[in-house]
DNA sequence: AACGGTATGCAAATAAGTTGCATACGCCCG
DNA sequence: CGGGCGTATGCAACTTATTTGCATACCGTT
């Protein structure tokens, strides 16, 4: 879960040296309150339900929050997804990306244990992040597919 | 390394039930002959140096090759990268993506050991792929940056 | 040689993100 | 309190990466 009851978003912003604005708080709340990372489109749509906002502003806020380490940016399909960055309250964890519905979910940190030491010792460049992403089809989509399959079979039994 | 001397691309295609065309062979050779995954733009440009080809054809060939399991599709930055899919000759391995130059490199399979069993046992959906991606800045870019830094310092010493 | 299916090309559409510039807002200075 | 400055936001246009629709070309079979 990306969700965080322990984070004071207002404080996170000021502590990062960012001005506290209604939009930024809203974005942080939305990302932090969701069970998994969201893409810009989803965040934009969610903010919009309450307050009008420009799409570009959302991108810029997301960039700022990533730059200052409040959010992490994950790639999924051909968009970026944003979740709370790992901090004292959240361990880094792998994600599951459903290629069918495009939803991204967080996996428990123990789901995949990985040992970074061997790489960190020999890699010549600068390592900023290590992401584990599991791709596949989520349970909901699996059920939808198999239901649809049965329906089609009943209707068109080849 | 994605590179593979042991693969007979012609045979890989027929074995996958795909027609063998000059373009497809070319794409396979380019991807298989490179030291790391390439994006569609790079593959397109490389094919073009020898033979004219349409950009869309490249996308379609890449899709077909991924569909049939000859290539794997990785996300890096905001494009997809393509490398030979793991098979008898290539173990699955993690990748390094340089956020500065956009190059993707293969890491040795042992670089990051990960145990999938715990996840596979409890995950309710269908797992198709597990990708480990290390993001950061590669050695070449690090050197370039530090050189530029020194040059700027010399020129503009604040 | 005709036929049917797949592959390729071309143009246009879409999706996601970025840039440039103008306006608006919050905060500090005098 | 008013002006000035710096950041935040909005808007329009642009770029990049990929996809779709449709027409043509090629290939193996009959």
CSV table of N, CA, C and O (backbone and C1' of nucleotides) in Angstrom, one decimal, chain D residues 3-30:
chain,number,residue,atom,x,y,z
D,3,DG,P,1.2,50.8,-6.0
D,3,DG,O5',2.8,50.4,-6.1
D,3,DG,C5',3.8,51.2,-5.4
D,3,DG,C4',5.1,50.5,-5.6
D,3,DG,C3',5.2,49.8,-7.0
D,3,DG,O3',6.6,49.9,-7.4
D,3,DG,C1',5.3,48.2,-5.2
D,4,DG,P,7.1,49.2,-8.7
D,4,DG,O5',7.8,47.9,-8.0
D,4,DG,C5',8.8,48.1,-7.0
D,4,DG,C4',9.5,46.7,-6.8
D,4,DG,C3',9.8,45.9,-8.0
D,4,DG,O3',11.1,45.3,-7.9
D,4,DG,C1',8.3,44.7,-6.7
D,5,DC,P,11.7,44.4,-9.0
D,5,DC,O5',11.6,43.0,-8.3
D,5,DC,C5',12.1,42.8,-7.0
D,5,DC,C4',11.9,41.3,-6.6
D,5,DC,C3',12.2,40.3,-7.8
D,5,DC,O3',13.0,39.3,-7.2
D,5,DC,C1',10.0,40.0,-7.0
D,6,DG,P,13.7,38.2,-8.1
D,6,DG,O5',13.0,36.9,-7.7
D,6,DG,C5',12.9,36.5,-6.3
D,6,DG,C4',11.8,35.5,-6.2
D,6,DG,C3',12.0,34.3,-7.2
D,6,DG,O3',11.8,33.1,-6.6
D,6,DG,C1',9.8,35.2,-7.3
D,7,DT,P,12.2,31.7,-7.3
D,7,DT,O5',10.9,30.9,-7.2
D,7,DT,C5',10.3,30.7,-5.9
D,7,DT,C4',8.8,30.6,-6.2
D,7,DT,C3',8.4,29.3,-7.0
D,7,DT,O3',7.6,28.5,-6.2
D,7,DT,C1',7.2,31.2,-7.7
D,8,DA,P,7.0,27.2,-6.8
D,8,DA,O5',5.5,27.6,-7.3
D,8,DA,C5',4.6,28.3,-6.3
D,8,DA,C4',3.2,28.3,-6.9
D,8,DA,C3',2.8,27.1,-7.7
D,8,DA,O3',1.4,26.8,-7.3
D,8,DA,C1',2.8,28.9,-9.2
D,9,DT,P,0.7,25.7,-8.0
D,9,DT,O5',0.0,26.4,-9.2
D,9,DT,C5',-1.1,27.3,-9.0
D,9,DT,C4',-1.6,27.9,-10.3
D,9,DT,C3',-2.2,26.8,-11.3
D,9,DT,O3',-3.5,27.1,-11.4
D,9,DT,C1',-0.7,28.4,-12.4
D,10,DG,P,-4.5,26.2,-12.4
D,10,DG,O5',-4.4,27.0,-13.7
D,10,DG,C5',-4.9,28.3,-13.8
D,10,DG,C4',-4.8,28.9,-15.2
D,10,DG,C3',-5.3,28.0,-16.3
D,10,DG,O3',-6.2,28.7,-17.1
D,10,DG,C1',-3.1,28.6,-16.9
D,11,DC,P,-7.2,28.1,-18.2
D,11,DC,O5',-6.5,28.3,-19.5
D,11,DC,C5',-5.9,29.6,-19.8
D,11,DC,C4',-5.2,29.5,-21.1
D,11,DC,C3',-5.6,28.4,-22.1
D,11,DC,O3',-5.8,29.0,-23.4
D,11,DC,C1',-3.3,28.3,-21.8
D,12,DA,P,-6.5,28.3,-24.6
D,12,DA,O5',-5.3,28.2,-25.7
D,12,DA,C5',-4.5,29.4,-25.8
D,12,DA,C4',-3.3,29.0,-26.6
D,12,DA,C3',-3.6,28.0,-27.7
D,12,DA,O3',-2.9,28.4,-28.9
D,12,DA,C1',-1.9,27.1,-26.4
D,13,DA,P,-3.1,27.6,-30.3
D,13,DA,O5',-1.6,27.1,-30.7
D,13,DA,C5',-0.5,27.9,-30.2
D,13,DA,C4',0.7,27.1,-30.1
D,13,DA,C3',0.8,26.0,-31.2
D,13,DA,O3',2.1,26.1,-31.8
D,13,DA,C1',1.1,25.0,-29.1
D,14,DC,P,2.5,25.1,-33.1
D,14,DC,O5',3.5,24.1,-32.4
D,14,DC,C5',4.5,24.6,-31.5
D,14,DC,C4',5.2,23.5,-30.8
D,14,DC,C3',5.6,22.3,-31.8
D,14,DC,O3',7.0,22.2,-31.8
D,14,DC,C1',4.6,21.5,-29.8
D,15,DT,P,7.7,21.1,-32.8
D,15,DT,O5',7.9,19.9,-31.8
D,15,DT,C5',8.5,20.1,-30.6
D,15,DT,C4',8.7,18.8,-29.8
D,15,DT,C3',9.1,17.6,-30.8
D,15,DT,O3',10.2,17.0,-30.2
D,15,DT,C1',7.2,17.0,-29.5
D,16,DT,P,10.9,15.8,-30.9
D,16,DT,O5',10.4,14.5,-30.1
D,16,DT,C5',10.3,14.6,-28.7
D,16,DT,C4',9.7,13.3,-28.3
D,16,DT,C3',10.1,12.0,-29.1
D,16,DT,O3',10.4,11.0,-28.1
D,16,DT,C1',7.7,12.2,-29.0
D,17,DA,P,11.0,9.6,-28.6
D,17,DA,O5',9.7,8.7,-28.5
D,17,DA,C5',9.1,8.4,-27.3
D,17,DA,C4',7.9,7.6,-27.5
D,17,DA,C3',8.1,6.4,-28.3
D,17,DA,O3',7.7,5.2,-27.6
D,17,DA,C1',6.2,7.6,-29.1
D,18,DT,P,7.7,3.8,-28.3
D,18,DT,O5',6.2,3.6,-28.8
D,18,DT,C5',5.1,3.9,-27.9
D,18,DT,C4',3.8,3.9,-28.6
D,18,DT,C3',3.5,2.7,-29.5
D,18,DT,O3',2.4,2.0,-28.9
D,18,DT,C1',2.9,4.7,-30.6
D,19,DT,P,1.8,0.7,-29.5
D,19,DT,O5',0.5,1.3,-30.3
D,19,DT,C5',-0.3,2.3,-29.7
D,19,DT,C4',-1.4,2.6,-30.6
D,19,DT,C3',-2.0,1.4,-31.4
D,19,DT,O3',-3.4,1.4,-31.2
D,19,DT,C1',-1.5,3.1,-32.9
D,20,DT,P,-4.4,0.3,-31.8
D,20,DT,O5',-5.1,0.9,-33.0
D,20,DT,C5',-5.3,2.3,-33.0
D,20,DT,C4',-6.1,2.7,-34.3
D,20,DT,C3',-6.7,1.6,-35.1
D,20,DT,O3',-8.0,2.0,-35.5
D,20,DT,C1',-5.2,2.7,-36.5
D,21,DG,P,-9.0,1.2,-36.4
D,21,DG,O5',-8.8,1.7,-37.9
D,21,DG,C5',-8.8,3.1,-38.1
D,21,DG,C4',-8.9,3.4,-39.5
D,21,DG,C3',-9.6,2.3,-40.4
D,21,DG,O3',-10.3,3.0,-41.4
D,21,DG,C1',-7.3,2.5,-41.0
D,22,DC,P,-11.2,2.1,-42.5
D,22,DC,O5',-10.3,2.2,-43.8
D,22,DC,C5',-9.7,3.4,-44.2
D,22,DC,C4',-8.6,3.2,-45.2
D,22,DC,C3',-9.0,2.1,-46.3
D,22,DC,O3',-8.7,2.6,-47.5
D,22,DC,C1',-6.9,1.7,-45.4
D,23,DA,P,-9.2,1.8,-48.9
D,23,DA,O5',-7.9,1.8,-49.8
D,23,DA,C5',-7.1,3.0,-49.9
D,23,DA,C4',-5.7,2.6,-50.4
D,23,DA,C3',-5.8,1.6,-51.5
D,23,DA,O3',-4.8,2.1,-52.5
D,23,DA,C1',-4.5,0.7,-49.8
D,24,DT,P,-4.8,1.3,-53.9
D,24,DT,O5',-3.4,0.5,-53.9
D,24,DT,C5',-2.2,1.3,-53.5
D,24,DT,C4',-1.1,0.3,-53.2
D,24,DT,C3',-0.8,-0.7,-54.3
D,24,DT,O3',0.6,-0.6,-54.5
D,24,DT,C1',-1.0,-1.8,-52.2
D,25,DA,P,1.2,-1.5,-55.7
D,25,DA,O5',2.0,-2.6,-54.9
D,25,DA,C5',3.0,-2.1,-53.9
D,25,DA,C4',3.6,-3.3,-53.3
D,25,DA,C3',4.0,-4.4,-54.3
D,25,DA,O3',5.3,-4.9,-53.8
D,25,DA,C1',2.5,-5.4,-52.8
D,26,DC,P,6.2,-5.9,-54.8
D,26,DC,O5',6.3,-7.2,-54.0
D,26,DC,C5',6.6,-7.2,-52.6
D,26,DC,C4',6.1,-8.5,-52.0
D,26,DC,C3',6.5,-9.7,-52.7
D,26,DC,O3',7.3,-10.6,-51.9
D,26,DC,C1',4.2,-9.8,-52.1
D,27,DC,P,8.0,-11.9,-52.5
D,27,DC,O5',7.8,-12.9,-51.2
D,27,DC,C5',6.6,-12.8,-50.5
D,27,DC,C4',5.9,-14.1,-50.2
D,27,DC,C3',6.5,-15.3,-51.1
D,27,DC,O3',6.6,-16.4,-50.3
D,27,DC,C1',4.1,-15.0,-51.4
D,28,DG,P,7.3,-17.8,-50.9
D,28,DG,O5',6.0,-18.8,-50.7
D,28,DG,C5',5.4,-18.9,-49.4
D,28,DG,C4',4.1,-19.6,-49.5
D,28,DG,C3',4.2,-21.0,-50.2
D,28,DG,O3',3.4,-21.9,-49.5
D,28,DG,C1',2.7,-19.6,-51.4
D,29,DT,P,3.3,-23.5,-50.1
D,29,DT,O5',1.9,-23.6,-50.6
D,29,DT,C5',0.8,-23.1,-49.8
D,29,DT,C4',-0.5,-23.1,-50.6
D,29,DT,C3',-0.7,-24.5,-51.4
D,29,DT,O3',-2.0,-24.9,-51.1
D,29,DT,C1',-1.0,-22.6,-52.8
D,30,DT,P,-2.4,-26.4,-51.7
D,30,DT,O5',-3.4,-26.0,-52.9
D,30,DT,C5',-4.5,-25.1,-52.6
D,30,DT,C4',-5.1,-24.6,-53.9
D,30,DT,C3',-5.6,-25.8,-54.8
D,30,DT,O3',-6.9,-25.5,-55.3
D,30,DT,C1',-4.2,-24.3,-56.0
